[in-house]
XYZ file of C-alpha atoms in Angstrom:
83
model
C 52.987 -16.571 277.029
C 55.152 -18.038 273.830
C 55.030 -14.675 271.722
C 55.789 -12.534 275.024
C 58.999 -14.983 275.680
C 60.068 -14.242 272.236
C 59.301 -10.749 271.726
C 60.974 -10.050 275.428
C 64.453 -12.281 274.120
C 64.825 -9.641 271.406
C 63.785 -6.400 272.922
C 66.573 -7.149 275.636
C 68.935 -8.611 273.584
C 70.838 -5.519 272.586
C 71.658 -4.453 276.165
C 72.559 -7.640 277.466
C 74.810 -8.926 274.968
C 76.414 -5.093 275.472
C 76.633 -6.806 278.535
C 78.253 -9.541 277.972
C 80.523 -8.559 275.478
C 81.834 -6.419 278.245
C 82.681 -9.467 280.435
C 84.784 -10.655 277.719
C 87.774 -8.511 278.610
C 91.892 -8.475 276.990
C 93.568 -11.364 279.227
C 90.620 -13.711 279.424
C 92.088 -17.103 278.840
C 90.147 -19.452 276.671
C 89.126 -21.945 279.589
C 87.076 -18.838 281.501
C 85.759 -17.790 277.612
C 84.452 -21.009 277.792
C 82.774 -20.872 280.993
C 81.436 -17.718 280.139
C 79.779 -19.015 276.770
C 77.920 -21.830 278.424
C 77.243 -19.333 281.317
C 75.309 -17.248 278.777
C 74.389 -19.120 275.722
C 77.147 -17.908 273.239
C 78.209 -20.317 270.641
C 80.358 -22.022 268.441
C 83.152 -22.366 270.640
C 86.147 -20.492 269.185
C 88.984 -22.274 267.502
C 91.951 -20.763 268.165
C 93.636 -17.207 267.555
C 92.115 -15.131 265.239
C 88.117 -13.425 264.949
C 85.400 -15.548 266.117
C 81.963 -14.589 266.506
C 80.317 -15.866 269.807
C 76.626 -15.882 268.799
C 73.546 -15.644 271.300
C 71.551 -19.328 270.583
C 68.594 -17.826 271.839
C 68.386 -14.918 269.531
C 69.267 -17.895 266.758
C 72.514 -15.497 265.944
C 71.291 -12.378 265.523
C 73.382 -10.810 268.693
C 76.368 -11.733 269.555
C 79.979 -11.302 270.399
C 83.201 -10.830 267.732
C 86.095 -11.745 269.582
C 89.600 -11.358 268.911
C 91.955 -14.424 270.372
C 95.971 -14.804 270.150
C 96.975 -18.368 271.452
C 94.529 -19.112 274.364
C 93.865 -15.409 275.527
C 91.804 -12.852 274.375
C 92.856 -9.614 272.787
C 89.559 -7.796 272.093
C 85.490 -8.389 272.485
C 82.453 -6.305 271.096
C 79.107 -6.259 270.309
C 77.870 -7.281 267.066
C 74.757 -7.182 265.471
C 73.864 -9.546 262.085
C 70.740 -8.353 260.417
């Protein structure tokens, strides 16, 4: 049951972090980011404007989320992948 958990965590990963990413849309402010990390497991918290990566926990970093903030709203979101 263990290897199937973690075998089925990275064969989905791809498509839903595409997923996510595209729920992180231009105009997001950072308190709904935030809501939306802990909704889905995306972390470190970003800290402030600039490029932050949002990465999956589960898939220890591996998927994630770069995201573009100016102020407290968000600019731009996509799907990364670190190999």
């Amino acid at each position: 049951v263990g290897f199937g958990y973690f075998v089925l965590v990275y064969v989905a990963a791809e498509s839903r972090l595409r997923g996510v990413c595209g729920e992180i849309r231009p105009g997001l402010t950072l308190a709904a980011l935030d809501e939306l990390m802990s909704r889905h497991g995306l972390g470190p918290p970003p800290k402030g404007s600039g490029v932050s990566h949002l990465a999956e926990t589960r898939t220890f970093g591996r998927y994630g989320c770069q995201v573009t903030l100016e102020g407290d709203i968000v600019q731009n979101s996509k799907y990364v992948f670190a190999d």
